[in-house]
Amino acid sequence: MRDSAHFRKLKISPLIVFSTIIFLISLHDGIMSYVSPVILNSKLQDPFLVGLILSSSSLFGMFFNFIIATFYDHKDYRFFIPRMLFFALLFPTIYLILPRDYIPFVLAMIVWSVYYEFRNYSKYNFVHEFLPPQENTEAWSVMTMFQSASYMIGPAIAVFLTTKNLDAPLYASITIVSTAIFLYIIFLKFYAKDKLKTKKVAKGSFSDVINQLKTFKILFKKLWALITFNFTLALLDVSFWTVGVLYSEKLRQTHDFGALFIIVYGFPAIFVGLVTPHIYQKLGKKRTAFISGILAGLSLVAVGFAQNIFLILGSVFLASAFSGITFILICATFEDYVTRLDGEENDIVSMSQFSINLAYAAGPVILGLIARTYSFGASFITTGVILVLSAILSMLVVPRKIRMPRKELAEVN
């Protein structure tokens, strides 16, 4: 017991420092996620075209997931974090130094996708290397609290600075990323030697590409329902960070509390990280996630139907709270599979990220088209119904314990 307590004491400090880095990058991302649709819409003046440009980020992200899984499968956070920081710094810089037109917008979306993917790979790898498997849920709860706090504060900063100058949020983001770079240097000095592993290096031949496709096929047969559910959960997030941002701007023009739309969406995840580790023991991570997903979907439907600003914000709060619980438990579930498939960990992360990127690629276009043709409310209703149906399907087909196909993967690799 004394060894366990000593282990926990040693490990909690790097988790907090790492989570603070994630907080800063996510704060930057929260600002940029709010200001990017505004910058695009100021040029394009069309929710559908804005969604089309935004989707290019995730289209590249899907391609990037495959590249990482094939050629950088055994890289760890020491590879991912420096590149995350570099591309995060580059994102607002593109808006500042290049003309605000179609090609620079697409370039900015590609850069956005790169640092976003590096951030997520680094999180899974950090937990895998620094913490024991039984603490996966707690670790993701801590990281999610830090990250979610940033996504509540970030849009508030963006709203305030945008009223002053549309470039002001971009300079704020650059300052925040610079702070994260400094903190990572400190992290390396004190914690980089905690875990050093010799990693296999992928050769990058054509046979590696074929084997990677076979690996994905094997894993998808086992995890298709979870991956589908992960896609629909991400679609809820897409609805808020694409059409939701534009809807927030519309609400802000008609009601003083309208600017709180995105801020309220970010608030609940700060405290659900404290609650989540204590509510899944009876039903398990997956079953609890599916039930919470159903409640999140129904709350999102209510957002679409509500007309009163207070009902809208209340429904947003519930949708965020239930989706926050679901997100933590699904991430912890995938982290369990990362632990069980040590040596193929980035394959699991890539499949999870691929489903999220697919949602962010298709979602902005489809939801933007629905918003343009019908209304913003219709896009929320559509997303909520899809999430509810996916959660119900997952409850019916996903077993309590999914056996990893180690033998099949060994034959491929």
Tab-separated table of N, CA, C and O in Angstrom, residues 277-355:
chain	number	residue	atom	x	y	z
A	277	PRO	N	-15.965	9.492	-12.609
A	277	PRO	CA	-15.317	8.290	-12.063
A	277	PRO	C	-16.143	7.549	-11.009
A	277	PRO	O	-15.830	6.401	-10.678
A	278	HIS	N	-17.215	8.166	-10.495
A	278	HIS	CA	-17.994	7.562	-9.403
A	278	HIS	C	-19.352	7.023	-9.857
A	278	HIS	O	-20.094	6.495	-9.034
A	279	ILE	N	-19.682	7.126	-11.136
A	279	ILE	CA	-21.047	6.766	-11.550
A	279	ILE	C	-21.126	5.575	-12.499
A	279	ILE	O	-22.220	5.149	-12.849
A	280	TYR	N	-19.973	5.044	-12.915
A	280	TYR	CA	-20.034	3.992	-13.932
A	280	TYR	C	-19.813	2.580	-13.389
A	280	TYR	O	-19.942	1.594	-14.137
A	281	GLN	N	-19.490	2.456	-12.089
A	281	GLN	CA	-19.101	1.151	-11.567
A	281	GLN	C	-20.196	0.095	-11.713
A	281	GLN	O	-19.920	-1.067	-12.022
A	282	LYS	N	-21.441	0.467	-11.501
A	282	LYS	CA	-22.522	-0.515	-11.522
A	282	LYS	C	-22.792	-1.047	-12.918
A	282	LYS	O	-22.951	-2.256	-13.126
A	283	LEU	N	-22.854	-0.168	-13.903
A	283	LEU	CA	-23.187	-0.571	-15.268
A	283	LEU	C	-21.965	-0.765	-16.152
A	283	LEU	O	-22.059	-1.388	-17.207
A	284	GLY	N	-20.832	-0.224	-15.748
A	284	GLY	CA	-19.636	-0.284	-16.583
A	284	GLY	C	-19.506	0.971	-17.440
A	284	GLY	O	-20.460	1.731	-17.615
A	285	LYS	N	-18.312	1.174	-17.981
A	285	LYS	CA	-18.039	2.390	-18.760
A	285	LYS	C	-18.949	2.498	-19.981
A	285	LYS	O	-19.560	3.542	-20.237
A	286	LYS	N	-19.024	1.412	-20.752
A	286	LYS	CA	-19.733	1.497	-22.031
A	286	LYS	C	-21.233	1.700	-21.837
A	286	LYS	O	-21.846	2.569	-22.485
A	287	ARG	N	-21.872	0.916	-20.956
A	287	ARG	CA	-23.316	1.042	-20.754
A	287	ARG	C	-23.689	2.425	-20.207
A	287	ARG	O	-24.668	3.037	-20.634
A	288	THR	N	-22.890	2.907	-19.264
A	288	THR	CA	-23.145	4.241	-18.713
A	288	THR	C	-23.002	5.298	-19.808
A	288	THR	O	-23.784	6.255	-19.872
A	289	ALA	N	-22.000	5.132	-20.680
A	289	ALA	CA	-21.794	6.079	-21.774
A	289	ALA	C	-22.981	6.094	-22.727
A	289	ALA	O	-23.412	7.156	-23.190
A	290	PHE	N	-23.543	4.918	-23.017
A	290	PHE	CA	-24.667	4.855	-23.955
A	290	PHE	C	-25.909	5.536	-23.376
A	290	PHE	O	-26.613	6.272	-24.079
A	291	ILE	N	-26.174	5.290	-22.090
A	291	ILE	CA	-27.331	5.925	-21.449
A	291	ILE	C	-27.152	7.440	-21.422
A	291	ILE	O	-28.075	8.209	-21.730
A	292	SER	N	-25.961	7.877	-21.063
A	292	SER	CA	-25.676	9.309	-21.026
A	292	SER	C	-25.767	9.908	-22.431
A	292	SER	O	-26.214	11.048	-22.602
A	293	GLY	N	-25.374	9.133	-23.436
A	293	GLY	CA	-25.470	9.588	-24.818
A	293	GLY	C	-26.908	9.805	-25.251
A	293	GLY	O	-27.220	10.759	-25.984
A	294	ILE	N	-27.801	8.922	-24.816
A	294	ILE	CA	-29.231	9.081	-25.120
A	294	ILE	C	-29.747	10.385	-24.517
A	294	ILE	O	-30.459	11.164	-25.182
A	295	LEU	N	-29.395	10.636	-23.267
A	295	LEU	CA	-29.845	11.860	-22.594
A	295	LEU	C	-29.248	13.108	-23.257
A	295	LEU	O	-29.924	14.142	-23.364
A	296	ALA	N	-28.004	13.012	-23.725
A	296	ALA	CA	-27.388	14.140	-24.424
A	296	ALA	C	-28.118	14.420	-25.733
A	296	ALA	O	-28.368	15.586	-26.083
A	297	GLY	N	-28.473	13.362	-26.457
A	297	GLY	CA	-29.193	13.529	-27.714
A	297	GLY	C	-30.560	14.152	-27.527
A	297	GLY	O	-30.966	15.049	-28.286
A	298	LEU	N	-31.288	13.699	-26.512
A	298	LEU	CA	-32.615	14.258	-26.237
A	298	LEU	C	-32.512	15.733	-25.838
A	298	LEU	O	-33.357	16.550	-26.224
A	299	SER	N	-31.474	16.077	-25.080
A	299	SER	CA	-31.268	17.473	-24.693
A	299	SER	C	-30.960	18.345	-25.908
A	299	SER	O	-31.417	19.492	-25.999
A	300	LEU	N	-30.223	17.783	-26.865
A	300	LEU	CA	-29.909	18.538	-28.078
A	300	LEU	C	-31.159	18.762	-28.923
A	300	LEU	O	-31.323	19.826	-29.530
A	301	VAL	N	-32.040	17.766	-28.965
A	301	VAL	CA	-33.325	17.944	-29.651
A	301	VAL	C	-34.099	19.099	-29.014
A	301	VAL	O	-34.703	19.927	-29.708
A	302	ALA	N	-34.054	19.180	-27.684
A	302	ALA	CA	-34.740	20.263	-26.976
A	302	ALA	C	-34.152	21.623	-27.337
A	302	ALA	O	-34.889	22.619	-27.430
A	303	VAL	N	-32.820	21.673	-27.567
A	303	VAL	CA	-32.199	22.929	-28.006
A	303	VAL	C	-32.822	23.394	-29.320
A	303	VAL	O	-33.113	24.581	-29.510
A	304	GLY	N	-33.040	22.431	-30.224
A	304	GLY	CA	-33.594	22.771	-31.527
A	304	GLY	C	-35.021	23.270	-31.474
A	304	GLY	O	-35.417	24.144	-32.266
A	305	PHE	N	-35.816	22.739	-30.541
A	305	PHE	CA	-37.229	23.121	-30.452
A	305	PHE	C	-37.443	24.380	-29.605
A	305	PHE	O	-38.420	25.103	-29.810
A	306	ALA	N	-36.559	24.644	-28.654
A	306	ALA	CA	-36.766	25.743	-27.706
A	306	ALA	C	-36.709	27.101	-28.419
A	306	ALA	O	-35.920	27.299	-29.355
A	307	GLN	N	-37.539	28.025	-27.958
A	307	GLN	CA	-37.571	29.389	-28.486
A	307	GLN	C	-37.150	30.409	-27.444
A	307	GLN	O	-36.561	31.430	-27.769
A	308	ASN	N	-37.463	30.135	-26.184
A	308	ASN	CA	-37.077	31.023	-25.091
A	308	ASN	C	-35.585	30.895	-24.824
A	308	ASN	O	-35.048	29.789	-24.750
A	309	ILE	N	-34.896	32.019	-24.650
A	309	ILE	CA	-33.449	32.006	-24.484
A	309	ILE	C	-33.018	31.199	-23.265
A	309	ILE	O	-32.005	30.494	-23.298
A	310	PHE	N	-33.801	31.224	-22.197
A	310	PHE	CA	-33.428	30.496	-20.987
A	310	PHE	C	-33.638	28.992	-21.152
A	310	PHE	O	-32.864	28.196	-20.628
A	311	LEU	N	-34.668	28.600	-21.892
A	311	LEU	CA	-34.862	27.183	-22.214
A	311	LEU	C	-33.747	26.689	-23.137
A	311	LEU	O	-33.267	25.557	-23.007
A	312	ILE	N	-33.345	27.541	-24.073
A	312	ILE	CA	-32.248	27.175	-24.975
A	312	ILE	C	-30.970	26.934	-24.182
A	312	ILE	O	-30.316	25.889	-24.323
A	313	LEU	N	-30.627	27.875	-23.310
A	313	LEU	CA	-29.393	27.743	-22.531
A	313	LEU	C	-29.455	26.578	-21.546
A	313	LEU	O	-28.466	25.874	-21.336
A	314	GLY	N	-30.636	26.341	-20.966
A	314	GLY	CA	-30.796	25.202	-20.066
A	314	GLY	C	-30.612	23.883	-20.789
A	314	GLY	O	-29.973	22.951	-20.275
A	315	SER	N	-31.175	23.785	-21.995
A	315	SER	CA	-31.022	22.561	-22.789
A	315	SER	C	-29.577	22.370	-23.238
A	315	SER	O	-29.071	21.238	-23.278
A	316	VAL	N	-28.898	23.472	-23.572
A	316	VAL	CA	-27.477	23.408	-23.930
A	316	VAL	C	-26.659	22.877	-22.751
A	316	VAL	O	-25.776	22.026	-22.912
A	317	PHE	N	-26.984	23.355	-21.550
A	317	PHE	CA	-26.299	22.909	-20.335
A	317	PHE	C	-26.432	21.394	-20.159
A	317	PHE	O	-25.453	20.695	-19.900
A	318	LEU	N	-27.652	20.872	-20.304
A	318	LEU	CA	-27.878	19.432	-20.137
A	318	LEU	C	-27.187	18.626	-21.233
A	318	LEU	O	-26.582	17.578	-20.962
A	319	ALA	N	-27.273	19.103	-22.473
A	319	ALA	CA	-26.612	18.404	-23.579
A	319	ALA	C	-25.111	18.326	-23.339
A	319	ALA	O	-24.477	17.294	-23.582
A	320	SER	N	-24.539	19.421	-22.842
A	320	SER	CA	-23.111	19.450	-22.572
A	320	SER	C	-22.738	18.531	-21.414
A	320	SER	O	-21.741	17.795	-21.480
A	321	ALA	N	-23.537	18.539	-20.340
A	321	ALA	CA	-23.232	17.717	-19.164
A	321	ALA	C	-23.252	16.234	-19.516
A	321	ALA	O	-22.318	15.489	-19.192
A	322	PHE	N	-24.315	15.789	-20.196
A	322	PHE	CA	-24.426	14.366	-20.540
A	322	PHE	C	-23.392	13.954	-21.585
A	322	PHE	O	-22.823	12.864	-21.502
A	323	SER	N	-23.121	14.824	-22.552
A	323	SER	CA	-22.110	14.478	-23.559
A	323	SER	C	-20.715	14.479	-22.945
A	323	SER	O	-19.847	13.700	-23.365
A	324	GLY	N	-20.481	15.337	-21.923
A	324	GLY	CA	-19.194	15.348	-21.235
A	324	GLY	C	-18.926	14.034	-20.516
A	324	GLY	O	-17.818	13.497	-20.574
A	325	ILE	N	-19.943	13.515	-19.830
A	325	ILE	CA	-19.825	12.207	-19.171
A	325	ILE	C	-19.536	11.128	-20.205
A	325	ILE	O	-18.656	10.276	-20.025
A	326	THR	N	-20.289	11.165	-21.292
A	326	THR	CA	-20.123	10.168	-22.355
A	326	THR	C	-18.724	10.228	-22.940
A	326	THR	O	-18.085	9.185	-23.159
A	327	PHE	N	-18.240	11.425	-23.193
A	327	PHE	CA	-16.914	11.591	-23.801
A	327	PHE	C	-15.823	10.998	-22.916
A	327	PHE	O	-14.938	10.272	-23.399
A	328	ILE	N	-15.854	11.287	-21.615
A	328	ILE	CA	-14.837	10.768	-20.703
A	328	ILE	C	-14.840	9.242	-20.695
A	328	ILE	O	-13.784	8.595	-20.770
A	329	LEU	N	-16.020	8.646	-20.614
A	329	LEU	CA	-16.117	7.193	-20.524
A	329	LEU	C	-15.715	6.507	-21.826
A	329	LEU	O	-15.083	5.441	-21.804
A	330	ILE	N	-16.052	7.114	-22.962
A	330	ILE	CA	-15.647	6.526	-24.238
A	330	ILE	C	-14.138	6.641	-24.424
A	330	ILE	O	-13.476	5.698	-24.882
A	331	CYS	N	-13.562	7.785	-24.054
A	331	CYS	CA	-12.102	7.936	-24.140
A	331	CYS	C	-11.397	6.943	-23.213
A	331	CYS	O	-10.379	6.345	-23.586
A	332	ALA	N	-11.936	6.760	-22.008
A	332	ALA	CA	-11.345	5.803	-21.071
A	332	ALA	C	-11.465	4.382	-21.611
A	332	ALA	O	-10.563	3.548	-21.409
A	333	THR	N	-12.556	4.092	-22.301
A	333	THR	CA	-12.737	2.773	-22.916
A	333	THR	C	-11.686	2.531	-23.996
A	333	THR	O	-11.048	1.474	-24.038
A	334	PHE	N	-11.495	3.512	-24.871
A	334	PHE	CA	-10.460	3.382	-25.900
A	334	PHE	C	-9.069	3.318	-25.264
A	334	PHE	O	-8.193	2.604	-25.767
A	335	GLU	N	-8.870	4.035	-24.165
A	335	GLU	CA	-7.577	3.975	-23.461
A	335	GLU	C	-7.328	2.570	-22.926
A	335	GLU	O	-6.184	2.082	-22.934
A	336	ASP	N	-8.384	1.902	-22.464
A	336	ASP	CA	-8.251	0.509	-22.024
A	336	ASP	C	-7.750	-0.373	-23.160
A	336	ASP	O	-6.894	-1.249	-22.960
A	337	TYR	N	-8.274	-0.141	-24.357
A	337	TYR	CA	-7.848	-0.932	-25.516
A	337	TYR	C	-6.417	-0.589	-25.923
A	337	TYR	O	-5.669	-1.450	-26.380
A	338	VAL	N	-6.035	0.684	-25.747
A	338	VAL	CA	-4.651	1.088	-25.997
A	338	VAL	C	-3.710	0.309	-25.084
A	338	VAL	O	-2.663	-0.191	-25.506
A	339	THR	N	-4.115	0.184	-23.808
A	339	THR	CA	-3.301	-0.552	-22.836
A	339	THR	C	-3.218	-2.033	-23.196
A	339	THR	O	-2.146	-2.646	-23.131
A	340	ARG	N	-4.342	-2.595	-23.596
A	340	ARG	CA	-4.390	-4.034	-23.905
A	340	ARG	C	-3.677	-4.380	-25.198
A	340	ARG	O	-3.264	-5.513	-25.408
A	341	LEU	N	-3.518	-3.399	-26.098
A	341	LEU	CA	-2.820	-3.641	-27.361
A	341	LEU	C	-1.499	-2.874	-27.389
A	341	LEU	O	-1.179	-2.203	-28.365
A	342	ASP	N	-0.748	-2.956	-26.301
A	342	ASP	CA	0.548	-2.279	-26.227
A	342	ASP	C	1.413	-2.726	-27.405
A	342	ASP	O	1.629	-3.909	-27.625
A	343	GLY	N	1.895	-1.759	-28.161
A	343	GLY	CA	2.632	-2.059	-29.385
A	343	GLY	C	1.842	-1.672	-30.613
A	343	GLY	O	2.395	-1.425	-31.680
A	344	GLU	N	0.510	-1.633	-30.482
A	344	GLU	CA	-0.367	-1.190	-31.573
A	344	GLU	C	-1.253	-0.047	-31.081
A	344	GLU	O	-2.340	0.168	-31.603
A	345	GLU	N	-0.778	0.697	-30.076
A	345	GLU	CA	-1.630	1.672	-29.406
A	345	GLU	C	-2.129	2.772	-30.333
A	345	GLU	O	-3.283	3.204	-30.242
A	346	ASN	N	-1.281	3.243	-31.236
A	346	ASN	CA	-1.699	4.348	-32.100
A	346	ASN	C	-2.705	3.911	-33.153
A	346	ASN	O	-3.387	4.757	-33.744
A	347	ASP	N	-2.820	2.603	-33.402
A	347	ASP	CA	-3.865	2.112	-34.309
A	347	ASP	C	-5.247	2.348	-33.707
A	347	ASP	O	-6.175	2.778	-34.401
A	348	ILE	N	-5.385	2.059	-32.414
A	348	ILE	CA	-6.652	2.304	-31.725
A	348	ILE	C	-6.965	3.799	-31.708
A	348	ILE	O	-8.096	4.224	-31.989
A	349	VAL	N	-5.963	4.605	-31.388
A	349	VAL	CA	-6.171	6.056	-31.357
A	349	VAL	C	-6.565	6.563	-32.733
A	349	VAL	O	-7.465	7.397	-32.871
A	350	SER	N	-5.922	6.042	-33.774
A	350	SER	CA	-6.229	6.484	-35.135
A	350	SER	C	-7.668	6.173	-35.520
A	350	SER	O	-8.336	6.985	-36.168
A	351	MET	N	-8.162	5.005	-35.125
A	351	MET	CA	-9.542	4.645	-35.458
A	351	MET	C	-10.527	5.547	-34.720
A	351	MET	O	-11.542	5.979	-35.283
A	352	SER	N	-10.236	5.838	-33.467
A	352	SER	CA	-11.078	6.758	-32.710
A	352	SER	C	-11.068	8.141	-33.348
A	352	SER	O	-12.118	8.770	-33.547
A	353	GLN	N	-9.874	8.620	-33.681
A	353	GLN	CA	-9.749	9.944	-34.282
A	353	GLN	C	-10.344	10.003	-35.682
A	353	GLN	O	-10.874	11.040	-36.099
A	354	PHE	N	-10.251	8.908	-36.418
A	354	PHE	CA	-10.827	8.866	-37.761
A	354	PHE	C	-12.332	9.096	-37.707
A	354	PHE	O	-12.899	9.847	-38.513
A	355	SER	N	-12.994	8.459	-36.736
A	355	SER	CA	-14.448	8.629	-36.620
A	355	SER	C	-14.796	10.062	-36.245
A	355	SER	O	-15.794	10.618	-36.733
